[in-house]
Amino acid sequence: MPQRNPFRRTRLRLTGYYTGIMGLILALCGVGYYQITEHQRLQALTQKIESSSGILHDSLGTVLLRPGRLNASVEGLLPGLCKTKGQCLEPDRFSRRHVLGLVKQEVYYAQLKDLSGQTVATLGPSADYIPNKTVLEGWQIFTNSDGERFLQYSLLLETVNHRNWGYLQVGRSLSELDQELGATRQFLLWGWPLAMLFISGAGWWLAGLSLKPVQNAYQDMQRFTANAAHELRTPLSAAKATAESVLEMDNISEGEARKTLGTINRQVNRLTQLVQDLLLLTLIDTQQDRKDAHKACQLGLIINDVMDEFLALAHNAGLSLTAELDTTQPLIVQGDEEQLFRMIANLVMNAIQYTPRDGDVVIRLDRDKKYALVEVRDTGIGIPAEQQAHVFTRFYRVNRDRNRKTGGSGLGLAITQAIALKHAGKITVQSQPSQGSTFRIYLPTPLTS
Ligand code: ADP
């Protein structure tokens, strides 16, 4: 059965949220853009109509004589004027055309109405298409019987001696604007689903990208848990089997009991070591920074402590363990002394473990630019080139069977690397099978004395 991918649901959900939010933003932007465009265009038209109707109003105010009646001066002022029941005037005969610049355009019109609202004269072809009844003062947008929208401004006209004459209405068809807005609406309506399609695709890809590190961490954790369980089970099973075999015996001598307890004790020690290593790793991983544990540490002194700890072990293994320290200039790093000791001790312990009799293990401390260099080299069995990249992985062992005999769990180098990284340093390995290995740790040295 194929394994279910627990991240698929999360990826789908993230894609959904992303698409939803982007869709909403896009829709709001679309609606906003549409409304702003409509508002701006209408405002531009409004200003144009307002200024032209103002000019017309002022000009007519100087020539209108009797309320509701046209006179020759009015006709002179408005070339192309059509009296409701008469002929339209020939525009070319008239001067002062500038007043009518607006209504000369196809889409604009002007109407003169008497005080009862009856049309007295019209100007411009659009005037034929507007309904008879419209408001007599102020702004209005109305629709005619053909569904065409018009924007119109109406204002009261006065005669030269300030009597109310009637009304002037100036307006224009909004069909051009409506066509433009219709095209925008169509674009937004069709473009939005298309954009959503692209957005959901991009969302799926982005969600996959952002989940990748989490997925890797999750897989690492699963592998780590499985390895830890396996490593813990081995000594537990051995201790259990030893205890059960003794319990099945009727009689047991003191010697056998001691031997059995010794075996169980070894397994418990192994378990304890394993649990301590795991706890240390967790501590290094999770601990933000044990600032209180950080202090200036002299690496030379720590190496001396490591030498003291391992000299006897190396001697018993038939190895020479030496330290090459430059004592003229002590190298100091800021860090956790206990952890730094453990970091170097792990390397020395490995070097002793993986170096046959009569071999050499050397610890060297030196300065490398702004780093302190701690080098542990041995003349041991070495590590095959293809395995060198993996030796710092938790629970990784080059040769499982051989390491089982040495009691290694594969956490030593992982702990060393974690401590080096925690101290803003790095670790490298150089090795040749049957020739030996060299591990180098570089630690920044903010303090020198
Ligand atoms: P272990 O506890 O098994 O030693 P480590 O993490 O310390 O685990 O080391 C990982 C593996 O790297 C070991 O299993 C061993 O095979 C290899 N290794 C580490 N140090 C050396 C060395 N100095 N010489 C040869 N092999 C080494």
Coordinates of C-alpha atoms in Angstrom, one line a residue, residues 18-441:
Y18 CA -3.4 31.4 -0.4
T19 CA -5.8 31.2 -3.3
G20 CA -8.7 32.4 -1.2
I21 CA -6.8 35.4 0.2
M22 CA -5.2 36.3 -3.2
G23 CA -8.6 35.9 -4.9
L24 CA -10.2 38.2 -2.3
I25 CA -7.5 40.8 -2.7
L26 CA -7.7 40.6 -6.5
A27 CA -11.5 40.9 -6.4
L28 CA -11.3 43.9 -4.1
C29 CA -8.6 45.5 -6.3
G30 CA -10.8 44.8 -9.4
V31 CA -13.9 46.3 -7.8
G32 CA -11.8 49.3 -6.5
Y33 CA -10.2 49.9 -9.9
Y34 CA -13.6 49.7 -11.6
Q35 CA -15.2 52.2 -9.2
I36 CA -12.3 54.6 -9.2
T37 CA -12.3 54.5 -13.0
E38 CA -16.0 55.2 -13.2
H39 CA -15.8 57.9 -10.6
Q40 CA -12.9 59.6 -12.3
R41 CA -14.5 59.5 -15.7
L42 CA -17.8 60.8 -14.4
Q43 CA -16.0 63.5 -12.5
A44 CA -14.2 64.6 -15.6
L45 CA -17.5 64.8 -17.6
T46 CA -19.2 66.6 -14.7
Q47 CA -16.5 69.3 -14.6
K48 CA -16.7 69.7 -18.4
I49 CA -20.5 70.0 -18.4
E50 CA -20.5 72.3 -15.3
S51 CA -18.0 74.8 -16.8
S52 CA -19.7 74.8 -20.2
S53 CA -23.2 75.2 -18.8
G54 CA -21.8 78.0 -16.6
I55 CA -20.5 79.9 -19.7
L56 CA -23.8 79.3 -21.5
H57 CA -25.8 80.4 -18.4
D58 CA -23.8 83.6 -18.1
S59 CA -24.0 84.4 -21.8
L60 CA -27.7 83.7 -22.0
G61 CA -28.3 85.9 -19.0
T62 CA -27.1 88.9 -21.0
V63 CA -29.5 88.4 -23.9
L64 CA -32.7 86.8 -22.6
L65 CA -35.5 89.3 -22.5
R66 CA -39.0 87.8 -22.0
P67 CA -39.6 84.6 -19.9
G68 CA -39.9 81.5 -22.0
R69 CA -39.3 83.4 -25.3
L70 CA -36.3 83.3 -27.6
N71 CA -35.1 86.4 -29.4
A72 CA -32.6 86.9 -32.2
S73 CA -29.7 87.5 -29.8
V74 CA -30.2 84.1 -28.3
E75 CA -30.3 82.4 -31.7
G76 CA -27.1 84.3 -32.5
L77 CA -25.5 83.0 -29.4
L78 CA -26.4 79.4 -30.1
P79 CA -25.6 78.4 -33.6
G80 CA -27.5 75.2 -34.7
L81 CA -30.3 75.8 -32.3
C82 CA -33.5 74.0 -33.1
K83 CA -36.7 75.6 -32.1
T84 CA -39.1 72.9 -31.1
K85 CA -41.7 73.7 -33.7
G86 CA -39.4 75.3 -36.2
Q87 CA -36.4 74.8 -38.3
C88 CA -32.9 74.4 -37.0
L89 CA -30.7 77.5 -37.6
E90 CA -27.8 77.3 -39.9
P91 CA -24.7 77.3 -37.6
D92 CA -22.3 79.0 -40.1
R93 CA -24.2 82.2 -40.0
F94 CA -23.3 82.9 -36.5
S95 CA -20.4 84.2 -34.6
R96 CA -19.4 83.5 -30.9
R97 CA -19.2 79.8 -31.7
H98 CA -16.8 79.3 -28.8
V99 CA -19.7 79.2 -26.4
L100 CA -21.0 76.1 -28.1
G101 CA -17.7 74.2 -28.4
L102 CA -19.2 71.6 -26.2
V103 CA -22.6 71.1 -27.8
K104 CA -21.0 70.9 -31.2
Q105 CA -19.6 67.6 -30.2
E106 CA -21.9 64.7 -31.2
V107 CA -22.5 63.4 -27.7
Y108 CA -23.4 66.7 -26.0
Y109 CA -26.7 68.5 -26.0
A110 CA -28.3 71.6 -24.5
Q111 CA -32.0 72.3 -23.9
L112 CA -33.9 75.4 -23.1
K113 CA -37.1 74.9 -21.2
D114 CA -39.7 77.4 -20.1
L115 CA -40.7 77.7 -16.4
S116 CA -43.5 75.1 -16.9
G117 CA -40.8 72.6 -18.1
Q118 CA -41.8 72.7 -21.8
T119 CA -38.9 72.5 -24.2
V120 CA -38.4 75.7 -26.1
A121 CA -35.3 74.9 -28.1
T122 CA -32.7 72.1 -28.3
L123 CA -29.1 72.0 -29.4
G124 CA -27.1 69.0 -30.5
P125 CA -28.2 65.7 -32.1
S126 CA -28.3 63.8 -28.8
A127 CA -31.2 66.0 -27.6
D128 CA -33.6 64.0 -29.8
Y129 CA -33.0 60.9 -27.6
I130 CA -33.6 62.2 -24.1
P131 CA -36.9 61.8 -22.4
N132 CA -39.1 64.8 -21.9
K133 CA -39.4 64.7 -18.2
T134 CA -36.2 65.2 -16.3
V135 CA -35.4 67.2 -13.2
L136 CA -35.2 71.0 -13.8
E137 CA -32.4 71.8 -11.4
G138 CA -29.2 70.1 -10.4
W139 CA -27.5 66.9 -11.5
Q140 CA -29.2 63.8 -12.9
I141 CA -28.2 60.5 -14.5
F142 CA -31.2 59.0 -16.4
T143 CA -31.8 56.3 -18.9
N144 CA -33.8 56.8 -22.1
S145 CA -36.2 54.3 -23.6
D146 CA -33.3 52.7 -25.6
G147 CA -31.4 52.0 -22.4
E148 CA -28.8 54.7 -23.1
R149 CA -27.6 56.6 -20.0
F150 CA -27.2 60.4 -19.9
L151 CA -25.6 62.8 -17.5
Q152 CA -27.3 66.1 -17.3
Y153 CA -27.0 69.4 -15.4
S154 CA -30.0 71.8 -15.1
L155 CA -30.0 75.3 -13.9
L156 CA -32.4 78.3 -13.7
L157 CA -32.0 81.0 -16.4
E158 CA -32.8 84.7 -15.7
T159 CA -33.6 87.5 -18.1
V160 CA -31.5 90.6 -18.3
N161 CA -33.7 92.3 -15.7
H162 CA -33.5 89.3 -13.3
R163 CA -36.8 87.7 -13.9
N164 CA -36.9 83.9 -14.1
W165 CA -36.8 82.9 -17.8
G166 CA -36.8 79.1 -17.6
Y167 CA -34.2 76.4 -17.5
L168 CA -31.0 75.5 -19.2
Q169 CA -30.1 71.8 -19.4
V170 CA -26.7 70.6 -20.6
G171 CA -25.8 67.0 -20.8
R172 CA -24.2 64.2 -22.7
S173 CA -24.7 60.6 -23.5
L174 CA -22.8 58.1 -21.3
S175 CA -22.8 55.4 -23.9
E176 CA -19.0 55.8 -24.6
L177 CA -18.3 55.5 -20.9
D178 CA -20.7 52.6 -20.5
Q179 CA -19.0 50.8 -23.3
E180 CA -15.6 51.3 -21.7
L181 CA -16.9 50.2 -18.3
G182 CA -18.6 47.2 -19.9
A183 CA -15.3 46.1 -21.5
T184 CA -13.6 46.6 -18.1
R185 CA -16.3 44.5 -16.4
Q186 CA -15.9 41.8 -19.0
F187 CA -12.1 41.8 -18.6
L188 CA -12.4 41.6 -14.8
L189 CA -15.1 38.9 -14.9
W190 CA -13.1 36.6 -17.3
G191 CA -9.7 37.6 -16.0
W192 CA -10.5 36.9 -12.4
P193 CA -11.2 33.1 -12.8
L194 CA -8.2 32.9 -15.1
A195 CA -6.0 34.6 -12.5
M196 CA -7.4 32.4 -9.8
L197 CA -6.3 29.4 -11.8
F198 CA -2.7 30.7 -12.1
I199 CA -2.8 31.8 -8.4
S200 CA -3.8 28.3 -7.2
G201 CA -1.1 26.7 -9.4
A202 CA 1.5 29.2 -7.9
G203 CA 0.0 28.6 -4.4
W204 CA 0.4 24.8 -4.8
W205 CA 4.0 25.3 -5.9
L206 CA 4.8 27.8 -3.1
A207 CA 3.1 25.6 -0.4
G208 CA 5.3 22.7 -1.6
L209 CA 8.4 24.9 -1.5
S210 CA 7.7 26.2 2.0
L211 CA 6.7 22.7 3.3
K212 CA 9.9 21.1 2.0
P213 CA 12.1 22.0 5.0
V214 CA 9.3 20.9 7.4
Q215 CA 8.9 17.7 5.5
N216 CA 12.7 17.1 5.7
A217 CA 12.8 17.8 9.4
Y218 CA 9.8 15.5 9.9
Q219 CA 11.5 12.7 8.0
D220 CA 14.7 13.3 10.0
M221 CA 12.8 13.1 13.2
Q222 CA 11.1 9.9 12.1
R223 CA 14.4 8.4 11.2
F224 CA 15.9 9.6 14.5
T225 CA 13.0 8.2 16.6
A226 CA 13.3 4.8 14.8
N227 CA 17.1 4.7 15.3
A228 CA 16.8 5.8 18.9
A229 CA 14.1 3.1 19.6
H230 CA 16.3 0.5 17.9
E231 CA 19.4 1.5 19.9
L232 CA 17.5 1.5 23.2
R233 CA 15.9 -1.8 22.4
T234 CA 19.3 -3.6 21.9
P235 CA 20.7 -3.3 25.4
L236 CA 17.2 -3.7 27.0
S237 CA 16.7 -7.0 25.1
A238 CA 20.1 -8.2 26.1
A239 CA 19.5 -7.3 29.8
K240 CA 16.0 -8.9 29.7
A241 CA 17.3 -12.1 28.1
T242 CA 20.1 -12.4 30.6
A243 CA 17.7 -11.9 33.6
E244 CA 15.2 -14.4 32.1
S245 CA 17.8 -17.1 31.6
V246 CA 18.9 -16.8 35.2
L247 CA 15.3 -16.7 36.5
E248 CA 14.6 -20.0 34.7
M249 CA 17.5 -21.7 36.7
D250 CA 16.5 -23.5 39.9
N251 CA 19.8 -22.9 41.6
I252 CA 22.3 -20.3 41.0
S253 CA 25.8 -19.9 42.4
E254 CA 27.1 -16.6 43.7
G255 CA 29.7 -16.6 40.9
E256 CA 26.9 -17.0 38.2
A257 CA 24.8 -14.4 39.9
R258 CA 27.7 -11.9 39.9
K259 CA 28.4 -12.7 36.3
T260 CA 24.7 -12.2 35.4
L261 CA 24.5 -8.9 37.3
G262 CA 27.8 -7.8 35.7
T263 CA 26.2 -8.4 32.2
I264 CA 23.1 -6.6 33.1
N265 CA 25.1 -3.7 34.6
R266 CA 27.0 -3.4 31.3
Q267 CA 23.8 -3.1 29.4
V268 CA 22.4 -0.6 31.9
N269 CA 25.6 1.4 31.5
R270 CA 25.2 1.4 27.8
L271 CA 21.6 2.4 28.1
T272 CA 22.5 5.2 30.5
Q273 CA 25.2 6.5 28.1
L274 CA 22.8 6.4 25.2
V275 CA 20.1 8.3 27.1
Q276 CA 22.7 10.8 28.3
D277 CA 23.9 11.3 24.7
L278 CA 20.3 11.8 23.5
L279 CA 19.6 14.2 26.3
L280 CA 22.7 16.2 25.5
L281 CA 21.8 16.4 21.8
T282 CA 18.3 17.5 22.6
L283 CA 19.8 20.1 25.0
I284 CA 22.1 21.4 22.3
D285 CA 19.3 21.4 19.7
T286 CA 16.7 23.1 21.8
Q287 CA 18.7 25.3 24.2
Q288 CA 18.7 28.9 22.9
D289 CA 21.9 29.6 24.8
R290 CA 22.9 28.7 28.2
K291 CA 24.4 32.2 28.6
D292 CA 25.2 31.5 32.3
A293 CA 27.4 28.5 31.2
H294 CA 29.2 30.6 28.6
K295 CA 32.6 31.9 29.7
A296 CA 36.1 32.4 28.3
C297 CA 37.6 29.0 27.9
Q298 CA 41.3 28.3 27.4
L299 CA 41.4 25.5 24.8
G300 CA 44.9 24.5 25.9
L301 CA 43.7 23.8 29.4
I302 CA 40.7 21.8 28.1
I303 CA 43.0 19.7 26.0
N304 CA 45.2 19.0 29.0
D305 CA 42.2 17.7 30.8
V306 CA 41.3 15.5 27.8
M307 CA 44.9 14.2 27.9
D308 CA 44.6 13.4 31.6
E309 CA 41.4 11.5 31.0
F310 CA 42.6 9.4 28.1
L311 CA 46.3 8.8 28.6
A312 CA 45.7 5.5 30.6
L313 CA 43.2 4.3 28.0
A314 CA 45.6 5.0 25.1
H315 CA 48.4 3.3 27.0
N316 CA 46.3 0.2 27.6
A317 CA 45.4 0.1 23.9
G318 CA 49.1 0.3 23.1
L319 CA 48.9 3.7 21.5
S320 CA 50.9 6.9 22.0
L321 CA 48.7 9.9 22.8
T322 CA 50.4 13.3 22.5
A323 CA 49.4 16.9 22.4
E324 CA 51.0 19.6 20.3
L325 CA 50.2 22.9 22.0
D326 CA 51.6 26.3 21.3
T327 CA 51.9 27.5 24.9
T328 CA 53.2 31.0 24.0
Q329 CA 49.8 32.3 23.0
P330 CA 46.9 30.8 24.8
L331 CA 43.8 30.3 22.6
I332 CA 40.6 31.4 24.2
V333 CA 37.1 30.9 23.0
Q334 CA 33.8 31.9 24.5
G335 CA 31.7 28.8 25.3
D336 CA 30.5 26.1 27.5
E337 CA 33.6 24.4 29.0
E338 CA 31.8 21.1 29.7
Q339 CA 30.6 20.9 26.1
L340 CA 33.9 21.9 24.6
F341 CA 35.6 19.1 26.7
R342 CA 33.0 16.6 25.4
M343 CA 33.6 17.8 21.8
I344 CA 37.3 17.1 21.9
A345 CA 37.0 14.0 24.1
N346 CA 34.7 12.4 21.5
L347 CA 37.3 12.8 18.8
V348 CA 40.1 11.4 21.0
M349 CA 37.9 8.5 22.1
N350 CA 37.2 7.6 18.5
A351 CA 40.8 8.0 17.5
I352 CA 41.8 5.5 20.3
Q353 CA 39.0 3.1 19.4
Y354 CA 39.7 3.1 15.7
T355 CA 43.5 2.9 15.8
P356 CA 45.3 -0.4 16.0
R357 CA 48.1 -1.1 18.5
D358 CA 51.4 0.8 18.1
G359 CA 49.5 3.7 16.4
D360 CA 49.7 7.4 17.2
V361 CA 47.0 9.8 18.3
V362 CA 47.9 13.5 18.3
I363 CA 45.9 16.5 19.5
R364 CA 47.1 19.7 18.0
L365 CA 46.0 23.2 18.9
D366 CA 46.9 26.1 16.6
R367 CA 45.6 29.4 15.3
D368 CA 44.2 29.6 11.8
K369 CA 43.4 33.3 11.0
K370 CA 40.6 34.3 13.3
Y371 CA 39.9 30.7 14.3
A372 CA 41.3 28.4 16.9
L373 CA 42.1 25.1 15.3
V374 CA 41.8 21.9 17.3
E375 CA 43.0 18.9 15.3
V376 CA 42.8 15.2 16.3
R377 CA 44.7 12.9 14.0
D378 CA 45.4 9.2 14.2
T379 CA 47.1 6.5 12.2
G380 CA 44.0 4.3 12.5
I381 CA 41.8 2.3 10.1
G382 CA 40.5 5.5 8.4
I383 CA 37.1 6.1 6.8
P384 CA 36.2 5.3 3.2
A385 CA 35.8 8.5 1.1
E386 CA 32.1 7.8 0.3
Q387 CA 31.2 7.4 4.0
Q388 CA 33.0 10.6 5.2
A389 CA 30.1 12.9 4.5
H390 CA 27.8 10.7 6.6
V391 CA 29.8 10.2 9.8
F392 CA 28.3 13.3 11.5
T393 CA 24.7 12.0 10.9
R394 CA 23.0 10.8 14.1
F395 CA 23.3 7.0 14.6
Y396 CA 25.5 6.6 11.5
R397 CA 28.2 4.0 11.8
V398 CA 30.6 3.1 9.2
N399 CA 30.6 -0.6 10.0
R400 CA 27.7 -1.5 12.3
D401 CA 28.9 -4.9 13.4
R402 CA 32.4 -3.7 14.2
N403 CA 31.0 -0.7 16.1
R404 CA 28.7 -2.8 18.1
K405 CA 31.7 -4.6 19.5
T406 CA 33.2 -1.2 20.4
G407 CA 29.9 -0.2 22.0
G408 CA 29.5 2.9 19.8
S409 CA 26.0 4.1 19.1
G410 CA 26.9 6.5 16.2
L411 CA 26.1 9.6 18.3
G412 CA 29.7 10.7 19.2
L413 CA 30.5 12.7 16.0
A414 CA 26.9 14.1 15.8
I415 CA 27.4 15.5 19.3
T416 CA 30.8 16.9 18.5
Q417 CA 29.4 18.6 15.4
A418 CA 26.4 19.9 17.2
I419 CA 28.7 21.5 19.9
A420 CA 31.0 23.0 17.3
L421 CA 28.0 24.5 15.4
K422 CA 26.6 25.8 18.7
H423 CA 29.9 27.6 19.3
A424 CA 29.7 29.2 15.8
G425 CA 32.4 26.8 14.6
K426 CA 32.7 23.9 12.1
I427 CA 34.2 20.5 11.8
T428 CA 35.9 18.8 8.9
V429 CA 37.3 15.3 8.3
Q430 CA 40.1 14.0 6.1
S431 CA 40.7 10.3 6.1
Q432 CA 42.3 7.5 4.1
P433 CA 41.5 3.9 4.8
S434 CA 44.3 2.1 6.6
Q435 CA 46.3 5.4 6.8
G436 CA 44.4 7.3 9.4
S437 CA 42.0 10.2 10.0
T438 CA 42.3 13.8 10.8
F439 CA 39.4 15.7 12.3
R440 CA 39.6 19.5 12.5
I441 CA 37.4 21.8 14.5

